[in-house]
Amino acid sequence: MPFQPTDYLPYDFANRRHIGPSPDEMADMLNVVGVDSLDQLIGETMPEAIRQQAPLSFGKALSERQMLRRMREVADKNKVLTSLIGMGYHGTVTPPAIQRNILENPAWYTAYTPYQPEISQGRLEALLNYQTMVSDLTGLEIANASLLDEATAAAEAMTMAQRVAKSKATAFFVDENCHPQNIAVMQTRAAPLGIEVIVGAPEDLEADKVFGAIFQYPGTYGHVRDFTAQMDALHEAKAAGIVIADPMALVLLKEPGAMGADIAVGSTQRFGVPLGYGGPHAAYMACRDSFKRAMPGRIVGVSVDARGNRAYRLALQTREQHIRREKATSNVCTAQALLAVMASMYAVFHGPNGLKAIAQRIHRKAVRLVQGLEEAGFKIEPETFFDTVTVEVGPLQQAVLKSAVDEGINLRPVGTTKVGITLDEAAVPETIEAVWRAFGITRADDRPGDWRLPDNALRETTILDHKIFHMNRAETEMMRYMRRLADRDLALDRAMIPLGSCTMKLNAAAEMNPISWPEFTDIHPFVPSDQAEGYHEMIADLSSKLCDITGYDDFSMQPNSGAQGEYAGLLTIAAYHRANGQGHRNVCLIPTSAHGTNPASANMVGWKVVPVKSMENGDIDLNDFLAKATEHSANLAGCMITYPSTHGVFEESVKEVCAITHEHGGQVYIDGANLNAMVGLSRPGDLGGDVSHLNLHKTFAIPHGGGGPGMGPIGVKSHLVPHLPGHPETGGEQGPVSAAPYGSASILAISWAYCLMMGGEGLTQATRVAILSGNYIAKRLEGAYDVLFKGPSGRVAHECIIDTRPFADSAGITVDDIAKRLMDCGFHAPTMSWPVAGTLMVEPTESETKAELDRFCDAMLAIREEIRDVEEGRIDAENNPLKNAPHTVEDLVGDWDRPYGREQGCYPPGAFRVDKYWAPVNRVDNVYGDRHLVCTCPPMEDYADAAE
Ligand SMILES: *Cc1c(COP(=O)(O)O)cnc(C)c1O
């Protein structure tokens, strides 16, 4: 029957966007799982005692167009002025080719952290370019693949200096010319570790009193100083020297390495990454080769694959928190991969000459501006500068700032009598003329600018000599380079990424739209508050929704990753204890199964980690917990638990764990990374949690970006609200944990859009379907694999752990072999060897259709049969599809001498025929790469094929 014109169909897809299985598919899945309804399944999965009382309700779900209208209303409340405030944040021009092909391209933004190197070669190459760029600009051998922001990078450099310096001093010197938020974050980080921070002028450094010193270059007021003398003095005293350097200034100025610096950090924001009211942007860190093992964050290195071809992968992984746990010196996990990729592409796009032209233009604009002011009689400091000066205006400061705002320009108040001005790439002659008018000067910007760079601080070395930064400048080349790299990777735009605990769900297009709007991108984090009213409205509404979802009373949006949230939450607890005269409390109970960032964060606040055992079934061992809490009662600061547990089970005993902790005077930190199993059904605040972080880049639809950005806001109960992080720009009693008051504020729009389009009902349904999908996979794999850690009624939560350990004995097949074989099937492997070594943890999320879940199960079942072939001697134990995985096109060239066919090797169940994903390299040799560490682009002679 054709449609009749009177057949009015409801358009009820509002929540279907995020929910993969159709109603019919769900019915089939429930059938397979063996329940009559979703309600029954949830009832069997989630103990009644932990269920929330009232359903989640914050209004009706909005359609895409309604959400975008609401977003537009809010965006319009932000006032976009030209910000010449500086302080580490600059106007920049994002090349449209990069905006479209990277920032707005799901092939880049939906990728996961490149732990599986064979399917991550594209982003690994882009990150290696980033490291090469940073290493060149700073003149230091080793660079990492990004940190969270400049201020936290400075704090990481401080603690790194303490580790590498031979000096036994306990004080650290901070140049008073550092940006205020950098100083403040270093102070926050120093306090619990007992580091005394001495803030002073660079000339006043007493090197023998400190284990290290940090200087800002150029300084926050524009001074360009050569720190060679300070570095010499520090080395004399066996202390370490750090420079926070602006990468754009480094294009023209002497590099920190040439001054003798041991470590350099800074922000690459002005390499084409929008301001975004504070982020996200990539911070960098570089150091001498001899300090590489002390470096925080991820490092991309060069290795070889099974054929001896060059392949990239993450290097020196044993430095990371997931391995070092309470001995970890940094908790950085999610960083800023996507933004590092953007900054690296900016350098690839412009090349060394383009960057030089941009840096020169910025400088000459600053000189022209200064000349106009000087000719009108204003006193300018410093004499020589790169892009920043201060102008003495006496009692006129407020008047000048106000007339600048009337001209559409934000300047920086400095002290009570000065105004700071920082020029940038985006400034045009009209900008300069408008600034002049704010100072009462009417003239045209029509004269060429001179040079006012200090002669003794000019760069004498070349940068970006590598071929990759010298490709043809045609956009065609650039576009194809970005496409080629994207094609090498397997991201969510091709296949499910079933990562336990990492919740790789849909990042819907409509949710991503607003992050490119100028009303969100072009706002400096330190603008007067009345210019960011839209942001404040969005943040307030998102906070209130998150409070409803979690049962907490308030949120801090400052932490820009989950681990940062943990750190901020623990600091909040510590401040609360101090306020109650209980500042001695420093013991933290953490189950052995906890995510590695938990003990690392506790360590960073100076606490003593006491591990608590897990029982056979994965639950916290209550007896052990009680015993440890009792033993440490006098000093118990708190506990850190994960709910549902990292084993994917809703432990019935959670309330007891919380009660025991409270009885002994401790506070409860509930790691909220698994909130995708709880939203709308259960609230950590009701279970007894005092504070939790949420990973908005997991549960709340911010894409993973190949390893960041993220946001890890923390929710707290009312008694902790006064102790939340503050910020020099916005006030508060406590110090800041991030450079910007609201962390990476611009991407909050994604989570807000997600909440608006889901509504309370949609969010709850997402949780229910996530649990259904987890149980569906567990059921379909039953018999072939053991599923560990089921709840009392035989159910898992939103994820399941598949035991692959028996195959090591029965067939010599490891969890690695299975993970690599899944690549042949067109999948990203599940989480490997965590929380249980040798297992796979699968979390399908609500976003995958039944067809995709089945494709995954079919692949897993076929792999099981391949294992059986080895077990039963039908195929060679070394030369088989599992050991040879992943198969590449290279395998098809030349003779095929395998005991299985090409068809079986390359097209196992799950693999698409036409749309087959081919890993670009064979299995990567990790050990080789760590033995022969190369963290910058290999020399050009090795590089012949890379840009082809
Ligand atoms: C992802 C995760 C974290 C850390 O979050 P980041 O944003 O990567 O710092 C902490 N705990 C658990 C359980 C996680 O899954």
Short mmCIF file of N, CA and C in Angstrom, two decimals, residues 666-774:
data_model
loop_
_atom_site.label_atom_id
_atom_site.label_comp_id
_atom_site.label_asym_id
_atom_site.label_seq_id
_atom_site.Cartn_x
_atom_site.Cartn_y
_atom_site.Cartn_z
N GLY A 666 36.91 9.30 57.12
CA GLY A 666 37.38 9.54 55.76
C GLY A 666 36.27 10.02 54.84
N GLN A 667 36.67 10.48 53.67
CA GLN A 667 35.73 10.91 52.63
C GLN A 667 35.80 9.91 51.47
N VAL A 668 34.67 9.79 50.76
CA VAL A 668 34.60 8.79 49.71
C VAL A 668 34.70 9.43 48.33
N TYR A 669 35.71 9.00 47.58
CA TYR A 669 35.85 9.42 46.19
C TYR A 669 35.33 8.28 45.32
N ILE A 670 34.28 8.56 44.55
CA ILE A 670 33.81 7.53 43.61
C ILE A 670 34.22 7.94 42.20
N ASP A 671 35.08 7.12 41.59
CA ASP A 671 35.53 7.36 40.22
C ASP A 671 34.31 7.15 39.32
N GLY A 672 33.93 8.21 38.62
CA GLY A 672 32.70 8.17 37.82
C GLY A 672 32.90 7.83 36.36
N ALA A 673 34.06 7.28 36.04
CA ALA A 673 34.33 6.98 34.62
C ALA A 673 33.34 5.97 34.05
N ASN A 674 32.74 5.15 34.91
CA ASN A 674 31.78 4.15 34.44
C ASN A 674 30.33 4.63 34.54
N LEU A 675 30.13 5.94 34.58
CA LEU A 675 28.77 6.45 34.79
C LEU A 675 27.81 6.04 33.67
N ASN A 676 28.35 5.59 32.54
CA ASN A 676 27.46 5.18 31.46
C ASN A 676 26.58 4.00 31.88
N ALA A 677 26.96 3.34 32.97
CA ALA A 677 26.14 2.23 33.47
C ALA A 677 25.14 2.71 34.51
N MET A 678 25.15 4.02 34.83
CA MET A 678 24.34 4.48 35.96
C MET A 678 23.36 5.59 35.64
N VAL A 679 23.68 6.44 34.66
CA VAL A 679 22.89 7.64 34.42
C VAL A 679 21.39 7.32 34.38
N GLY A 680 20.64 7.94 35.27
CA GLY A 680 19.19 7.77 35.29
C GLY A 680 18.73 6.60 36.15
N LEU A 681 19.65 5.73 36.55
CA LEU A 681 19.26 4.56 37.33
C LEU A 681 19.81 4.59 38.75
N SER A 682 20.97 5.20 38.91
CA SER A 682 21.62 5.17 40.22
C SER A 682 22.55 6.37 40.30
N ARG A 683 22.69 6.94 41.51
CA ARG A 683 23.47 8.17 41.63
C ARG A 683 24.59 8.00 42.66
N PRO A 684 25.82 8.28 42.25
CA PRO A 684 26.94 8.10 43.18
C PRO A 684 26.74 8.90 44.47
N GLY A 685 26.10 10.07 44.35
CA GLY A 685 25.87 10.88 45.55
C GLY A 685 24.94 10.19 46.54
N ASP A 686 24.03 9.36 46.05
CA ASP A 686 23.11 8.64 46.94
C ASP A 686 23.77 7.42 47.57
N LEU A 687 24.81 6.93 46.93
CA LEU A 687 25.44 5.70 47.42
C LEU A 687 26.35 5.99 48.60
N GLY A 688 26.67 7.26 48.79
CA GLY A 688 27.57 7.61 49.88
C GLY A 688 28.82 8.33 49.41
N GLY A 689 28.91 8.60 48.11
CA GLY A 689 30.06 9.35 47.59
C GLY A 689 30.05 10.79 48.06
N ASP A 690 31.22 11.34 48.33
CA ASP A 690 31.33 12.75 48.66
C ASP A 690 31.77 13.55 47.46
N VAL A 691 32.51 12.91 46.58
CA VAL A 691 33.01 13.58 45.37
C VAL A 691 33.25 12.53 44.30
N SER A 692 33.00 12.94 43.05
CA SER A 692 33.25 12.07 41.89
C SER A 692 33.69 12.94 40.73
N HIS A 693 34.50 12.37 39.84
CA HIS A 693 34.68 13.04 38.56
C HIS A 693 33.85 12.29 37.53
N LEU A 694 33.39 13.02 36.53
CA LEU A 694 32.73 12.38 35.39
C LEU A 694 33.64 12.58 34.20
N ASN A 695 33.77 11.58 33.37
CA ASN A 695 34.53 11.78 32.15
C ASN A 695 33.55 12.16 31.04
N LEU A 696 33.49 13.47 30.77
CA LEU A 696 32.55 13.91 29.73
C LEU A 696 32.96 13.37 28.37
N HIS A 697 34.26 13.01 28.23
CA HIS A 697 34.73 12.44 26.97
C HIS A 697 34.46 10.94 26.92
N LYS A 698 33.77 10.42 27.90
CA LYS A 698 33.32 9.03 27.81
C LYS A 698 31.79 9.04 27.82
N THR A 699 31.21 9.28 28.99
CA THR A 699 29.76 9.16 29.13
C THR A 699 28.99 10.25 28.39
N PHE A 700 29.55 11.45 28.28
CA PHE A 700 28.76 12.57 27.79
C PHE A 700 29.18 13.09 26.41
N ALA A 701 29.58 12.13 25.56
CA ALA A 701 29.62 12.32 24.11
C ALA A 701 30.71 13.25 23.57
N ILE A 702 31.63 13.72 24.42
CA ILE A 702 32.78 14.43 23.85
C ILE A 702 33.66 13.38 23.18
N PRO A 703 34.07 13.63 21.93
CA PRO A 703 34.87 12.60 21.26
C PRO A 703 36.25 12.46 21.90
N HIS A 704 36.85 11.31 21.66
CA HIS A 704 38.12 10.99 22.33
C HIS A 704 39.33 11.64 21.66
N GLY A 705 39.19 12.03 20.39
CA GLY A 705 40.23 12.81 19.73
C GLY A 705 41.56 12.10 19.53
N GLY A 706 41.57 10.77 19.67
CA GLY A 706 42.83 10.06 19.53
C GLY A 706 43.71 10.21 20.77
N GLY A 707 43.10 10.54 21.92
CA GLY A 707 43.87 10.69 23.16
C GLY A 707 43.67 12.06 23.78
N GLY A 708 42.52 12.62 23.60
CA GLY A 708 42.17 13.93 24.15
C GLY A 708 41.74 14.85 23.04
N PRO A 709 40.91 15.84 23.29
CA PRO A 709 40.67 16.44 24.61
C PRO A 709 39.68 15.65 25.47
N GLY A 710 39.63 16.03 26.73
CA GLY A 710 38.62 15.50 27.62
C GLY A 710 38.20 16.57 28.59
N MET A 711 37.20 16.23 29.39
CA MET A 711 36.83 17.09 30.51
C MET A 711 36.46 16.17 31.68
N GLY A 712 37.00 16.47 32.85
CA GLY A 712 36.74 15.64 34.02
C GLY A 712 36.20 16.43 35.18
N PRO A 713 35.03 17.11 34.99
CA PRO A 713 34.49 17.93 36.07
C PRO A 713 34.21 17.09 37.31
N ILE A 714 34.26 17.73 38.47
CA ILE A 714 33.97 16.99 39.70
C ILE A 714 32.70 17.51 40.35
N GLY A 715 31.89 16.56 40.81
CA GLY A 715 30.70 16.88 41.59
C GLY A 715 31.01 16.62 43.05
N VAL A 716 30.47 17.47 43.93
CA VAL A 716 30.72 17.30 45.37
C VAL A 716 29.44 17.50 46.16
N LYS A 717 29.43 16.91 47.35
CA LYS A 717 28.37 17.19 48.32
C LYS A 717 28.60 18.58 48.90
N SER A 718 27.53 19.13 49.49
CA SER A 718 27.58 20.55 49.89
C SER A 718 28.73 20.87 50.85
N HIS A 719 29.08 19.92 51.74
CA HIS A 719 30.13 20.25 52.71
C HIS A 719 31.48 20.46 52.05
N LEU A 720 31.63 20.01 50.80
CA LEU A 720 32.91 20.17 50.11
C LEU A 720 32.92 21.39 49.19
N VAL A 721 31.75 21.97 48.96
CA VAL A 721 31.68 23.07 47.98
C VAL A 721 32.67 24.20 48.27
N PRO A 722 32.81 24.63 49.55
CA PRO A 722 33.76 25.74 49.80
C PRO A 722 35.20 25.39 49.49
N HIS A 723 35.49 24.11 49.30
CA HIS A 723 36.88 23.70 49.14
C HIS A 723 37.23 23.34 47.69
N LEU A 724 36.31 23.63 46.76
CA LEU A 724 36.56 23.35 45.34
C LEU A 724 37.66 24.27 44.82
N PRO A 725 38.29 23.89 43.69
CA PRO A 725 39.37 24.73 43.14
C PRO A 725 38.90 26.15 42.85
N GLY A 726 39.74 27.11 43.14
CA GLY A 726 39.50 28.50 42.75
C GLY A 726 40.37 28.84 41.56
N HIS A 727 40.48 30.14 41.28
CA HIS A 727 41.32 30.57 40.16
C HIS A 727 41.66 32.05 40.34
N PRO A 728 42.90 32.46 40.00
CA PRO A 728 43.28 33.86 40.18
C PRO A 728 42.31 34.82 39.47
N GLU A 729 41.70 34.39 38.38
CA GLU A 729 40.83 35.30 37.62
C GLU A 729 39.41 35.35 38.19
N THR A 730 38.98 34.27 38.84
CA THR A 730 37.59 34.24 39.27
C THR A 730 37.44 34.14 40.79
N GLY A 731 38.54 34.03 41.49
CA GLY A 731 38.50 34.00 42.95
C GLY A 731 38.30 32.62 43.52
N GLY A 732 38.01 32.57 44.82
CA GLY A 732 37.88 31.29 45.51
C GLY A 732 39.06 31.12 46.46
N GLU A 733 38.82 30.33 47.51
CA GLU A 733 39.84 30.19 48.54
C GLU A 733 40.99 29.30 48.11
N GLN A 734 40.66 28.25 47.35
CA GLN A 734 41.69 27.29 46.98
C GLN A 734 42.38 27.72 45.69
N GLY A 735 43.53 27.13 45.47
CA GLY A 735 44.26 27.40 44.24
C GLY A 735 43.64 26.66 43.06
N PRO A 736 44.06 27.03 41.85
CA PRO A 736 43.53 26.36 40.66
C PRO A 736 44.26 25.06 40.36
N VAL A 737 43.59 24.16 39.62
CA VAL A 737 44.25 22.95 39.14
C VAL A 737 44.49 23.02 37.63
N SER A 738 43.87 24.00 36.97
CA SER A 738 44.04 24.13 35.52
C SER A 738 44.37 25.58 35.19
N ALA A 739 44.85 25.80 33.97
CA ALA A 739 45.20 27.16 33.55
C ALA A 739 43.96 28.05 33.45
N ALA A 740 42.83 27.47 33.01
CA ALA A 740 41.64 28.28 32.79
C ALA A 740 40.56 27.92 33.81
N PRO A 741 39.74 28.91 34.21
CA PRO A 741 38.76 28.67 35.28
C PRO A 741 37.78 27.53 34.98
N TYR A 742 37.41 27.34 33.71
CA TYR A 742 36.46 26.28 33.37
C TYR A 742 37.11 25.25 32.46
N GLY A 743 38.40 25.02 32.66
CA GLY A 743 39.10 24.00 31.89
C GLY A 743 38.95 24.22 30.40
N SER A 744 38.70 23.14 29.69
CA SER A 744 38.51 23.23 28.25
C SER A 744 37.05 23.56 27.96
N ALA A 745 36.69 24.81 28.26
CA ALA A 745 35.27 25.19 28.32
C ALA A 745 34.51 24.93 27.02
N SER A 746 35.16 25.13 25.87
CA SER A 746 34.37 25.11 24.63
C SER A 746 33.74 23.75 24.36
N ILE A 747 34.38 22.67 24.80
CA ILE A 747 33.80 21.36 24.49
C ILE A 747 32.68 20.97 25.45
N LEU A 748 32.44 21.82 26.48
CA LEU A 748 31.27 21.57 27.32
C LEU A 748 29.99 21.66 26.49
N ALA A 749 30.06 22.42 25.39
CA ALA A 749 28.88 22.54 24.52
C ALA A 749 28.44 21.18 24.00
N ILE A 750 29.40 20.28 23.80
CA ILE A 750 29.06 18.96 23.26
C ILE A 750 28.22 18.18 24.28
N SER A 751 28.69 18.18 25.52
CA SER A 751 27.96 17.43 26.56
C SER A 751 26.61 18.06 26.85
N TRP A 752 26.58 19.39 26.80
CA TRP A 752 25.31 20.07 27.05
C TRP A 752 24.31 19.71 25.95
N ALA A 753 24.79 19.76 24.69
CA ALA A 753 23.93 19.42 23.56
C ALA A 753 23.42 17.98 23.70
N TYR A 754 24.31 17.11 24.14
CA TYR A 754 23.94 15.70 24.33
C TYR A 754 22.80 15.59 25.35
N CYS A 755 22.95 16.27 26.48
CA CYS A 755 21.90 16.22 27.51
C CYS A 755 20.60 16.82 27.00
N LEU A 756 20.71 17.94 26.27
CA LEU A 756 19.49 18.59 25.77
C LEU A 756 18.74 17.69 24.80
N MET A 757 19.48 17.01 23.94
CA MET A 757 18.81 16.19 22.92
C MET A 757 18.36 14.84 23.45
N MET A 758 18.92 14.42 24.56
CA MET A 758 18.50 13.13 25.15
C MET A 758 17.34 13.33 26.13
N GLY A 759 17.40 14.42 26.89
CA GLY A 759 16.43 14.58 27.97
C GLY A 759 16.71 13.50 29.02
N GLY A 760 16.05 13.62 30.18
CA GLY A 760 16.29 12.64 31.25
C GLY A 760 15.91 11.24 30.81
N GLU A 761 14.81 11.16 30.07
CA GLU A 761 14.32 9.85 29.65
C GLU A 761 15.29 9.19 28.67
N GLY A 762 15.78 10.00 27.72
CA GLY A 762 16.71 9.46 26.73
C GLY A 762 18.00 9.00 27.37
N LEU A 763 18.50 9.79 28.33
CA LEU A 763 19.73 9.40 29.01
C LEU A 763 19.54 8.08 29.76
N THR A 764 18.38 7.95 30.40
CA THR A 764 18.11 6.72 31.14
C THR A 764 18.01 5.53 30.19
N GLN A 765 17.33 5.74 29.08
CA GLN A 765 17.21 4.66 28.10
C GLN A 765 18.59 4.27 27.57
N ALA A 766 19.46 5.26 27.38
CA ALA A 766 20.82 4.96 26.90
C ALA A 766 21.52 4.01 27.88
N THR A 767 21.38 4.29 29.17
CA THR A 767 22.00 3.43 30.17
C THR A 767 21.44 2.02 30.09
N ARG A 768 20.11 1.95 29.98
CA ARG A 768 19.47 0.63 29.95
C ARG A 768 19.93 -0.16 28.73
N VAL A 769 20.04 0.52 27.59
CA VAL A 769 20.44 -0.18 26.38
C VAL A 769 21.93 -0.54 26.44
N ALA A 770 22.74 0.33 27.08
CA ALA A 770 24.16 -0.01 27.25
C ALA A 770 24.29 -1.31 28.05
N ILE A 771 23.44 -1.45 29.06
CA ILE A 771 23.47 -2.66 29.88
C ILE A 771 22.97 -3.87 29.07
N LEU A 772 21.93 -3.63 28.29
CA LEU A 772 21.43 -4.71 27.42
C LEU A 772 22.53 -5.16 26.45
N SER A 773 23.21 -4.21 25.84
CA SER A 773 24.23 -4.57 24.84
C SER A 773 25.38 -5.33 25.49
N GLY A 774 25.77 -4.90 26.69
CA GLY A 774 26.83 -5.60 27.42
C GLY A 774 26.43 -7.04 27.69
#
